[in-house]
């Protein structure tokens, strides 16, 4: 145990990291990636255990990675993991412990001053703990005692006063039990991390195509001709996906990227698992076209692409007609050389249409209105808002039109926006123009975050009663489920601030750091009656707490989960809507840990008393929970237990894949955004920049593994603001200078983050970037997409001023 003490002392002796900023010239992956894996396994003391364990990651009968939700292929590589998956594994199976001695040593007041990295770095939680007010420390408590008091407290409250949060890591089995517990108690307050993540997709996709999730499957990547890759940072957020992209590029597939930044993973990749590539250093160029859009500029950019397609189609039609009338038939628009060339090339290829009119007619509504809107937008306006030129948008359109099957892949740069829902509508509109949904090699791929965030929704984690099978639950378990709409994450924050929410139960996650307006949120959080945290590692949401506070440590997915009927498996759903079984491999971090299902059952029984649910029997054998899931959702989970370890997972049925549109109109809908960009009070202010919050390559959400962002050339620092060099000089600053960031909207309240170091960067003028969660205090709660309530984490007007402090990272 000596290393623990040493590491604690070392981390708290304010040992200064020295920040190094230097442009990174290497590819994504490659030797940098191999070195990074070696470093973290050493740091977490798992160097010996690591390689053998990692060889079972994402394999049938192995464990499913706890990092991102990317697909797990049927034909696996010898090592089916990436740099960040290896880091997440090392972080969970670490030999470090935040044990009783640790909690005995520090008051929570002291721990509140620790950075996020240092809290989690203490290692795995080992004992159930209750906050002792007199000592201001977490002290050990017996499980039974903890459940009994939590049950008593929750029972004493009105169901409207309690929130049941889920971070997207918990398994299908745990999530199903958790939502059942909340509903039997009488609450639909089931906010989750998805409310801050792909909620814009969850609202927009059903409206556009009648599916709540993306429609793409892995084989689409093998059949596609072209991928539109929008606002997702593959090299950091889902590196295993680079293998699929690399294979596609090798087949000659065009990748057309739209991103605020030039992200290395979207530029070049060396596969760390390919000895040939590693030895020769041969890189794969990922994007064939790279369009750097302004922050929030995607509606304009995609409208530009659609306009070019629609107008080229108009021109072809006109030329065909005029040829019939004896004209030479060439499209005439001297101002738009690119479009003329595009239409001419289509004509030369003997194409009569650019759009798929048969598909549009048979399968869609709203085309004419959308086409008129596209024709009506002026190029100057589209150029100004998107930051792209007319030629660039036309070029993207030409590439799109020449491809028979095109995929649409997107991530947070589109969803975490004030107009997030309309961004996703726009992606669907573009796909529908050429029938790129529901055919091999086409489809929408919404790249999900947490490893089971998509699956949790599939088994009932939602605040919206209309999306949960309430009648079925009522029939199976003999209770009357609440029918009122529960709170989403933003609404839960409002309820915590206003004192309406009195208890918060958290199935994983780090709510207090992940939400907007974090400084203000902490004040409300402290006034809560009860906070219960089911977690693997210590974080800020645990050290700031309610009047009664419990910290309940659970097994991680990588650990052997032994129950009455033997070792258990759990299951998850990937980004491409396939279900996978997962079996733990390592010895639990402490004998005191309970599994997540056991903890949920413990709290449920103590709260609800006698019910029809066989909680104990379920905990003894998770196959019974899967049977219950199958009974609740017979089509989706048909033969769940039998198919649990299907190679490559078993697929969730999605009607949109078969071109069956489960929408009100019975068709796929073109939905026209009402404007191109949100309106801000600051539109005319020249000193305002549009901030996007970013993830480094050395973090998983609020879990900060370290202070390196290799691909962006940043070492040893996180308090950074990435700026365009012209903005730096225009605003009178210098590269490396320390600045404070202030929110430029919401005049009622000053929101400020101090002492960020300016880093000159290739980012469009008028935009800037900074890391999440350090800059979350800047985001007003009300600054979210009104349709999906997704916080606009990728677009916030801010001002910069010279700081009185030097950057401390
Ligand atoms: N290593 C690692 N992996 C992760 C996570 C992690 O924190 N670390 N988090 C997981 C989770 S929960 C999620 S949701 C996913 C997140 O994965 P991503 O969807 O990749 O989200 P971000 O990393 O936040 O970055 C989004 C990208 O959007 C770009 N962008 C920002 N604004 C705009 C814009 O207006 N337009 C366009 N076109 N682009 C824009 C940014 O430059 C960035 O490249 O990753 C998951 N995987
Ligand atoms: N500014 C800004 N804010 C953002 C974002 C952004 O891009 N910008 N992104 C948003 C997004 S996409 C998301 S998904 C949210 C993430 O929000 P959350 O999901 O709430 O946060 P995480 O950081 O993923 O949670 C990490 C904690 O989960 C716990 N944990 C880890 N593994 C397990 C486990 O197996 N079981 C249990 N019970 N607990 C476990 C650990 O204690 C760890 O400290 O943040 C959102 N916030
Ligand atoms: Mo996420």
mmCIF file of N, CA and C and ligand atoms in Angstrom, residues 66 91-92 116 119-120 124-125 165-171 174 192-198 412-413 415-416 448-451 453 489 506-516 518 533-542 551-559 596 599 691-695 699-704 770-777 779 790-794, ligand 2:
data_model
loop_
_atom_site.group_PDB
_atom_site.id
_atom_site.type_symbol
_atom_site.label_atom_id
_atom_site.label_comp_id
_atom_site.label_asym_id
_atom_site.label_seq_id
_atom_site.Cartn_x
_atom_site.Cartn_y
_atom_site.Cartn_z
ATOM 1 N N UNK A 66 -15.491 -0.049 -21.345
ATOM 2 C CA UNK A 66 -16.248 0.905 -20.522
ATOM 3 C C UNK A 66 -16.074 2.332 -21.034
ATOM 4 N N UNK A 91 -7.904 2.553 -15.821
ATOM 5 C CA UNK A 91 -8.475 3.445 -14.793
ATOM 6 C C UNK A 91 -9.421 2.671 -13.880
ATOM 7 N N UNK A 92 -10.120 1.671 -14.443
ATOM 8 C CA UNK A 92 -11.059 0.900 -13.619
ATOM 9 C C UNK A 92 -10.362 -0.231 -12.838
ATOM 10 N N UNK A 116 -10.340 17.759 -10.015
ATOM 11 C CA UNK A 116 -11.031 16.523 -10.422
ATOM 12 C C UNK A 116 -10.060 15.353 -10.584
ATOM 13 N N UNK A 119 -8.945 13.765 -7.275
ATOM 14 C CA UNK A 119 -9.991 12.997 -6.572
ATOM 15 C C UNK A 119 -10.083 11.589 -7.156
ATOM 16 N N UNK A 120 -10.245 11.518 -8.467
ATOM 17 C CA UNK A 120 -10.413 10.186 -9.079
ATOM 18 C C UNK A 120 -9.128 9.370 -9.025
ATOM 19 N N UNK A 124 -10.053 3.199 -6.657
ATOM 20 C CA UNK A 124 -11.405 2.680 -6.493
ATOM 21 C C UNK A 124 -11.917 2.839 -5.059
ATOM 22 N N UNK A 125 -13.192 3.155 -4.955
ATOM 23 C CA UNK A 125 -13.869 3.211 -3.662
ATOM 24 C C UNK A 125 -13.998 1.784 -3.138
ATOM 25 N N UNK A 165 -30.976 10.005 -11.332
ATOM 26 C CA UNK A 165 -30.086 10.267 -12.478
ATOM 27 C C UNK A 165 -29.348 8.987 -12.894
ATOM 28 N N UNK A 166 -29.086 8.880 -14.182
ATOM 29 C CA UNK A 166 -28.256 7.773 -14.693
ATOM 30 C C UNK A 166 -27.202 8.321 -15.622
ATOM 31 N N UNK A 167 -25.961 7.926 -15.415
ATOM 32 C CA UNK A 167 -24.905 8.190 -16.387
ATOM 33 C C UNK A 167 -24.915 6.969 -17.307
ATOM 34 N N UNK A 168 -24.495 7.144 -18.563
ATOM 35 C CA UNK A 168 -24.744 6.107 -19.571
ATOM 36 C C UNK A 168 -23.912 4.846 -19.506
ATOM 37 N N UNK A 169 -23.352 4.507 -18.363
ATOM 38 C CA UNK A 169 -22.502 3.322 -18.325
ATOM 39 C C UNK A 169 -23.226 2.081 -17.797
ATOM 40 N N UNK A 170 -24.229 2.293 -16.951
ATOM 41 C CA UNK A 170 -24.883 1.151 -16.309
ATOM 42 C C UNK A 170 -25.499 0.221 -17.365
ATOM 43 N N UNK A 171 -25.509 -1.064 -17.049
ATOM 44 C CA UNK A 171 -25.948 -2.100 -18.003
ATOM 45 C C UNK A 171 -27.450 -2.014 -18.276
ATOM 46 N N UNK A 174 -29.251 -3.321 -15.056
ATOM 47 C CA UNK A 174 -29.361 -2.351 -13.958
ATOM 48 C C UNK A 174 -30.333 -1.240 -14.325
ATOM 49 N N UNK A 192 -30.961 11.852 -17.417
ATOM 50 C CA UNK A 192 -29.761 11.044 -17.668
ATOM 51 C C UNK A 192 -28.739 11.829 -18.477
ATOM 52 N N UNK A 193 -27.564 11.226 -18.624
ATOM 53 C CA UNK A 193 -26.487 11.942 -19.317
ATOM 54 C C UNK A 193 -26.883 12.213 -20.767
ATOM 55 N N UNK A 194 -27.763 11.396 -21.318
ATOM 56 C CA UNK A 194 -28.195 11.589 -22.690
ATOM 57 C C UNK A 194 -28.909 12.930 -22.878
ATOM 58 N N UNK A 195 -29.519 13.435 -21.809
ATOM 59 C CA UNK A 195 -30.141 14.763 -21.881
ATOM 60 C C UNK A 195 -29.124 15.860 -22.204
ATOM 61 N N UNK A 196 -27.836 15.566 -21.975
ATOM 62 C CA UNK A 196 -26.790 16.577 -22.246
ATOM 63 C C UNK A 196 -26.004 16.214 -23.494
ATOM 64 N N UNK A 197 -26.442 15.188 -24.202
ATOM 65 C CA UNK A 197 -25.560 14.557 -25.176
ATOM 66 C C UNK A 197 -26.281 14.414 -26.523
ATOM 67 N N UNK A 198 -26.980 13.280 -26.733
ATOM 68 C CA UNK A 198 -27.661 13.069 -28.016
ATOM 69 C C UNK A 198 -29.161 13.322 -27.932
ATOM 70 N N UNK A 412 -21.254 15.490 -31.218
ATOM 71 C CA UNK A 412 -21.665 16.557 -30.299
ATOM 72 C C UNK A 412 -21.632 17.976 -30.878
ATOM 73 N N UNK A 413 -20.765 18.204 -31.879
ATOM 74 C CA UNK A 413 -20.715 19.553 -32.456
ATOM 75 C C UNK A 413 -22.043 19.941 -33.086
ATOM 76 N N UNK A 415 -25.176 18.291 -31.898
ATOM 77 C CA UNK A 415 -26.299 18.097 -30.964
ATOM 78 C C UNK A 415 -26.279 19.091 -29.806
ATOM 79 N N UNK A 416 -25.078 19.440 -29.338
ATOM 80 C CA UNK A 416 -24.995 20.352 -28.183
ATOM 81 C C UNK A 416 -24.999 21.801 -28.666
ATOM 82 N N UNK A 448 -22.631 7.632 -30.528
ATOM 83 C CA UNK A 448 -23.026 7.816 -29.131
ATOM 84 C C UNK A 448 -21.816 7.888 -28.234
ATOM 85 N N UNK A 449 -22.040 8.359 -27.019
ATOM 86 C CA UNK A 449 -20.934 8.601 -26.091
ATOM 87 C C UNK A 449 -20.683 7.428 -25.181
ATOM 88 N N UNK A 450 -21.328 7.451 -24.019
ATOM 89 C CA UNK A 450 -21.150 6.397 -23.028
ATOM 90 C C UNK A 450 -21.486 5.024 -23.615
ATOM 91 N N UNK A 451 -20.805 3.997 -23.044
ATOM 92 C CA UNK A 451 -20.878 2.665 -23.628
ATOM 93 C C UNK A 451 -22.276 2.056 -23.635
ATOM 94 N N UNK A 453 -25.243 4.231 -23.227
ATOM 95 C CA UNK A 453 -26.206 5.333 -23.114
ATOM 96 C C UNK A 453 -27.410 5.093 -24.010
ATOM 97 N N UNK A 489 -32.431 16.588 -17.463
ATOM 98 C CA UNK A 489 -31.285 17.050 -16.682
ATOM 99 C C UNK A 489 -31.363 18.547 -16.385
ATOM 100 N N UNK A 506 -27.978 8.878 -7.704
ATOM 101 C CA UNK A 506 -27.157 8.922 -8.909
ATOM 102 C C UNK A 506 -26.588 7.557 -9.217
ATOM 103 N N UNK A 507 -27.012 7.012 -10.335
ATOM 104 C CA UNK A 507 -26.453 5.733 -10.787
ATOM 105 C C UNK A 507 -25.253 6.066 -11.678
ATOM 106 N N UNK A 508 -24.105 6.265 -11.044
ATOM 107 C CA UNK A 508 -22.889 6.659 -11.759
ATOM 108 C C UNK A 508 -22.892 8.129 -12.115
ATOM 109 N N UNK A 509 -21.833 8.540 -12.798
ATOM 110 C CA UNK A 509 -21.755 9.907 -13.304
ATOM 111 C C UNK A 509 -21.197 10.913 -12.317
ATOM 112 N N UNK A 510 -21.130 12.137 -12.791
ATOM 113 C CA UNK A 510 -20.586 13.239 -12.001
ATOM 114 C C UNK A 510 -21.397 14.479 -12.346
ATOM 115 N N UNK A 511 -22.652 14.410 -11.914
ATOM 116 C CA UNK A 511 -23.663 15.390 -12.303
ATOM 117 C C UNK A 511 -23.196 16.826 -12.100
ATOM 118 N N UNK A 512 -22.633 17.056 -10.939
ATOM 119 C CA UNK A 512 -22.294 18.426 -10.549
ATOM 120 C C UNK A 512 -21.207 19.044 -11.426
ATOM 121 N N UNK A 513 -20.434 18.242 -12.103
ATOM 122 C CA UNK A 513 -19.405 18.761 -12.999
ATOM 123 C C UNK A 513 -19.867 18.735 -14.449
ATOM 124 N N UNK A 514 -20.805 17.855 -14.761
ATOM 125 C CA UNK A 514 -21.202 17.680 -16.163
ATOM 126 C C UNK A 514 -22.247 18.691 -16.598
ATOM 127 N N UNK A 515 -23.021 19.224 -15.652
ATOM 128 C CA UNK A 515 -24.148 20.099 -16.005
ATOM 129 C C UNK A 515 -23.661 21.534 -16.247
ATOM 130 N N UNK A 516 -24.535 22.400 -16.795
ATOM 131 C CA UNK A 516 -24.174 23.810 -16.951
ATOM 132 C C UNK A 516 -24.196 24.535 -15.600
ATOM 133 N N UNK A 518 -22.178 25.294 -13.191
ATOM 134 C CA UNK A 518 -21.791 24.412 -12.081
ATOM 135 C C UNK A 518 -21.568 25.143 -10.759
ATOM 136 N N UNK A 533 -24.927 8.441 -3.950
ATOM 137 C CA UNK A 533 -24.073 8.278 -5.123
ATOM 138 C C UNK A 533 -23.605 6.828 -5.235
ATOM 139 N N UNK A 534 -24.008 6.196 -6.320
ATOM 140 C CA UNK A 534 -23.543 4.827 -6.603
ATOM 141 C C UNK A 534 -22.381 4.988 -7.576
ATOM 142 N N UNK A 535 -21.181 4.622 -7.173
ATOM 143 C CA UNK A 535 -20.024 5.033 -7.973
ATOM 144 C C UNK A 535 -18.857 4.075 -7.832
ATOM 145 N N UNK A 536 -17.903 4.224 -8.729
ATOM 146 C CA UNK A 536 -16.670 3.440 -8.640
ATOM 147 C C UNK A 536 -15.514 4.283 -8.111
ATOM 148 N N UNK A 537 -15.537 5.589 -8.442
ATOM 149 C CA UNK A 537 -14.420 6.459 -8.044
ATOM 150 C C UNK A 537 -14.955 7.759 -7.478
ATOM 151 N N UNK A 538 -14.121 8.385 -6.671
ATOM 152 C CA UNK A 538 -14.512 9.625 -5.998
ATOM 153 C C UNK A 538 -14.527 10.792 -6.988
ATOM 154 N N UNK A 539 -15.584 11.595 -6.942
ATOM 155 C CA UNK A 539 -15.590 12.812 -7.754
ATOM 156 C C UNK A 539 -16.287 13.949 -7.021
ATOM 157 N N UNK A 540 -16.324 15.088 -7.681
ATOM 158 C CA UNK A 540 -16.816 16.299 -7.013
ATOM 159 C C UNK A 540 -18.284 16.187 -6.572
ATOM 160 N N UNK A 541 -19.090 15.453 -7.318
ATOM 161 C CA UNK A 541 -20.497 15.290 -6.932
ATOM 162 C C UNK A 541 -20.632 14.519 -5.618
ATOM 163 N N UNK A 542 -19.536 13.919 -5.145
ATOM 164 C CA UNK A 542 -19.567 13.205 -3.869
ATOM 165 C C UNK A 542 -19.078 14.090 -2.730
ATOM 166 N N UNK A 551 -22.262 7.375 -0.052
ATOM 167 C CA UNK A 551 -21.368 7.061 -1.167
ATOM 168 C C UNK A 551 -21.301 5.536 -1.238
ATOM 169 N N UNK A 552 -21.935 4.975 -2.254
ATOM 170 C CA UNK A 552 -22.093 3.519 -2.324
ATOM 171 C C UNK A 552 -21.243 2.953 -3.456
ATOM 172 N N UNK A 553 -20.173 2.224 -3.113
ATOM 173 C CA UNK A 553 -19.243 1.759 -4.148
ATOM 174 C C UNK A 553 -19.746 0.486 -4.831
ATOM 175 N N UNK A 554 -19.601 0.453 -6.136
ATOM 176 C CA UNK A 554 -20.113 -0.707 -6.874
ATOM 177 C C UNK A 554 -19.000 -1.383 -7.680
ATOM 178 N N UNK A 555 -19.305 -2.589 -8.117
ATOM 179 C CA UNK A 555 -18.410 -3.295 -9.036
ATOM 180 C C UNK A 555 -18.384 -2.552 -10.369
ATOM 181 N N UNK A 556 -17.263 -2.600 -11.056
ATOM 182 C CA UNK A 556 -17.209 -2.093 -12.423
ATOM 183 C C UNK A 556 -17.502 -3.239 -13.383
ATOM 184 N N UNK A 557 -17.746 -2.904 -14.644
ATOM 185 C CA UNK A 557 -18.126 -3.931 -15.617
ATOM 186 C C UNK A 557 -17.009 -4.933 -15.895
ATOM 187 N N UNK A 558 -15.762 -4.513 -15.625
ATOM 188 C CA UNK A 558 -14.635 -5.395 -15.952
ATOM 189 C C UNK A 558 -14.428 -6.451 -14.860
ATOM 190 N N UNK A 559 -15.112 -6.265 -13.718
ATOM 191 C CA UNK A 559 -14.876 -7.176 -12.597
ATOM 192 C C UNK A 559 -15.828 -8.370 -12.585
ATOM 193 N N UNK A 596 -24.144 -3.257 -9.179
ATOM 194 C CA UNK A 596 -25.174 -2.229 -9.362
ATOM 195 C C UNK A 596 -26.587 -2.798 -9.206
ATOM 196 N N UNK A 599 -27.328 -3.105 -5.536
ATOM 197 C CA UNK A 599 -27.537 -1.825 -4.839
ATOM 198 C C UNK A 599 -28.918 -1.258 -5.183
ATOM 199 N N UNK A 691 -17.782 30.377 -28.096
ATOM 200 C CA UNK A 691 -17.012 29.314 -27.442
ATOM 201 C C UNK A 691 -17.627 27.927 -27.690
ATOM 202 N N UNK A 692 -16.756 26.966 -28.023
ATOM 203 C CA UNK A 692 -17.152 25.541 -28.048
ATOM 204 C C UNK A 692 -16.339 24.832 -26.973
ATOM 205 N N UNK A 693 -16.996 24.009 -26.140
ATOM 206 C CA UNK A 693 -16.213 23.259 -25.149
ATOM 207 C C UNK A 693 -15.778 21.929 -25.760
ATOM 208 N N UNK A 694 -14.572 21.523 -25.404
ATOM 209 C CA UNK A 694 -13.916 20.388 -26.063
ATOM 210 C C UNK A 694 -13.458 19.347 -25.055
ATOM 211 N N UNK A 695 -13.224 18.134 -25.572
ATOM 212 C CA UNK A 695 -12.626 17.066 -24.767
ATOM 213 C C UNK A 695 -11.168 16.925 -25.179
ATOM 214 N N UNK A 699 -8.965 12.474 -21.312
ATOM 215 C CA UNK A 699 -10.074 12.541 -20.368
ATOM 216 C C UNK A 699 -11.192 11.656 -20.894
ATOM 217 N N UNK A 700 -12.035 11.181 -19.983
ATOM 218 C CA UNK A 700 -13.323 10.635 -20.395
ATOM 219 C C UNK A 700 -14.360 11.447 -19.639
ATOM 220 N N UNK A 701 -14.978 12.360 -20.333
ATOM 221 C CA UNK A 701 -15.929 13.289 -19.707
ATOM 222 C C UNK A 701 -15.266 13.974 -18.515
ATOM 223 N N UNK A 702 -15.865 13.857 -17.322
ATOM 224 C CA UNK A 702 -15.282 14.582 -16.178
ATOM 225 C C UNK A 702 -14.112 13.819 -15.566
ATOM 226 N N UNK A 703 -13.866 12.618 -16.039
ATOM 227 C CA UNK A 703 -12.695 11.858 -15.570
ATOM 228 C C UNK A 703 -11.458 12.358 -16.314
ATOM 229 N N UNK A 704 -10.574 12.996 -15.576
ATOM 230 C CA UNK A 704 -9.378 13.560 -16.208
ATOM 231 C C UNK A 704 -8.226 12.590 -15.959
ATOM 232 N N UNK A 770 -12.393 25.717 -25.495
ATOM 233 C CA UNK A 770 -11.807 25.508 -24.170
ATOM 234 C C UNK A 770 -12.313 24.185 -23.636
ATOM 235 N N UNK A 771 -11.622 23.639 -22.637
ATOM 236 C CA UNK A 771 -11.979 22.299 -22.174
ATOM 237 C C UNK A 771 -13.200 22.283 -21.262
ATOM 238 N N UNK A 772 -13.919 21.187 -21.396
ATOM 239 C CA UNK A 772 -15.009 20.786 -20.494
ATOM 240 C C UNK A 772 -14.370 19.860 -19.466
ATOM 241 N N UNK A 773 -14.650 19.841 -18.186
ATOM 242 C CA UNK A 773 -15.693 20.626 -17.505
ATOM 243 C C UNK A 773 -15.214 21.950 -16.908
ATOM 244 N N UNK A 774 -13.964 22.323 -17.117
ATOM 245 C CA UNK A 774 -13.436 23.517 -16.448
ATOM 246 C C UNK A 774 -14.248 24.765 -16.755
ATOM 247 N N UNK A 775 -14.828 24.835 -17.978
ATOM 248 C CA UNK A 775 -15.540 26.051 -18.358
ATOM 249 C C UNK A 775 -17.060 25.950 -18.178
ATOM 250 N N UNK A 776 -17.533 24.869 -17.531
ATOM 251 C CA UNK A 776 -18.983 24.739 -17.344
ATOM 252 C C UNK A 776 -19.629 25.845 -16.511
ATOM 253 N N UNK A 777 -18.894 26.509 -15.588
ATOM 254 C CA UNK A 777 -19.546 27.612 -14.861
ATOM 255 C C UNK A 777 -20.031 28.743 -15.774
ATOM 256 N N UNK A 779 -21.840 28.452 -18.498
ATOM 257 C CA UNK A 779 -23.066 28.165 -19.256
ATOM 258 C C UNK A 779 -24.325 28.408 -18.438
ATOM 259 N N UNK A 790 -31.130 20.177 -24.655
ATOM 260 C CA UNK A 790 -29.698 19.862 -24.608
ATOM 261 C C UNK A 790 -28.924 21.161 -24.383
ATOM 262 N N UNK A 791 -28.064 21.211 -23.367
ATOM 263 C CA UNK A 791 -27.280 22.435 -23.170
ATOM 264 C C UNK A 791 -26.453 22.752 -24.416
ATOM 265 N N UNK A 792 -26.319 24.045 -24.708
ATOM 266 C CA UNK A 792 -25.592 24.450 -25.909
ATOM 267 C C UNK A 792 -24.087 24.525 -25.608
ATOM 268 N N UNK A 793 -23.530 23.364 -25.261
ATOM 269 C CA UNK A 793 -22.115 23.319 -24.840
ATOM 270 C C UNK A 793 -21.141 23.632 -25.981
ATOM 271 N N UNK A 794 -21.647 23.616 -27.207
ATOM 272 C CA UNK A 794 -20.734 23.868 -28.323
ATOM 273 C C UNK A 794 -20.906 25.280 -28.880
HETATM 274 N N1 LIG B 2 -19.275 21.865 -21.184
HETATM 275 C C1 LIG B 2 -19.612 20.610 -21.500
HETATM 276 N N2 LIG B 2 -20.304 19.866 -20.619
HETATM 277 C C2 LIG B 2 -20.652 18.602 -20.946
HETATM 278 C C3 LIG B 2 -20.297 18.058 -22.207
HETATM 279 C C4 LIG B 2 -19.545 18.865 -23.121
HETATM 280 O O1 LIG B 2 -19.201 18.459 -24.247
HETATM 281 N N3 LIG B 2 -19.231 20.132 -22.725
HETATM 282 N N4 LIG B 2 -20.685 16.781 -22.529
HETATM 283 C C5 LIG B 2 -21.884 16.247 -21.876
HETATM 284 C C6 LIG B 2 -21.988 14.807 -22.143
HETATM 285 S S1 LIG B 2 -21.972 14.348 -23.792
HETATM 286 C C7 LIG B 2 -22.137 13.885 -21.170
HETATM 287 S S2 LIG B 2 -22.484 12.275 -21.613
HETATM 288 C C8 LIG B 2 -22.082 14.258 -19.738
HETATM 289 C C9 LIG B 2 -21.369 13.194 -18.882
HETATM 290 O O2 LIG B 2 -21.839 13.272 -17.605
HETATM 291 P P1 LIG B 2 -21.740 12.021 -16.576
HETATM 292 O O3 LIG B 2 -22.083 10.772 -17.269
HETATM 293 O O4 LIG B 2 -22.544 12.374 -15.370
HETATM 294 O O5 LIG B 2 -20.224 12.078 -16.154
HETATM 295 P P2 LIG B 2 -18.952 11.126 -16.247
HETATM 296 O O6 LIG B 2 -17.798 12.043 -16.211
HETATM 297 O O7 LIG B 2 -19.026 10.225 -17.407
HETATM 298 O O8 LIG B 2 -19.014 10.299 -14.872
HETATM 299 C C10 LIG B 2 -17.821 9.846 -14.299
HETATM 300 C C11 LIG B 2 -18.060 9.139 -12.980
HETATM 301 O O9 LIG B 2 -18.828 7.969 -13.168
HETATM 302 C C12 LIG B 2 -18.525 7.037 -12.143
HETATM 303 N N5 LIG B 2 -18.429 5.700 -12.744
HETATM 304 C C13 LIG B 2 -17.526 5.269 -13.645
HETATM 305 N N6 LIG B 2 -17.766 3.960 -13.954
HETATM 306 C C14 LIG B 2 -18.855 3.585 -13.250
HETATM 307 C C15 LIG B 2 -19.610 2.386 -13.149
HETATM 308 O O10 LIG B 2 -19.324 1.368 -13.799
HETATM 309 N N7 LIG B 2 -20.691 2.400 -12.311
HETATM 310 C C16 LIG B 2 -21.029 3.499 -11.589
HETATM 311 N N8 LIG B 2 -22.107 3.440 -10.798
HETATM 312 N N9 LIG B 2 -20.322 4.637 -11.644
HETATM 313 C C17 LIG B 2 -19.267 4.686 -12.474
HETATM 314 C C18 LIG B 2 -17.210 7.413 -11.532
HETATM 315 O O11 LIG B 2 -17.422 7.682 -10.156
HETATM 316 C C19 LIG B 2 -16.788 8.665 -12.322
HETATM 317 O O12 LIG B 2 -16.266 9.652 -11.468
HETATM 318 O O13 LIG B 2 -21.386 15.521 -19.616
HETATM 319 C C20 LIG B 2 -21.968 16.547 -20.376
HETATM 320 N N10 LIG B 2 -21.337 17.839 -20.052
#
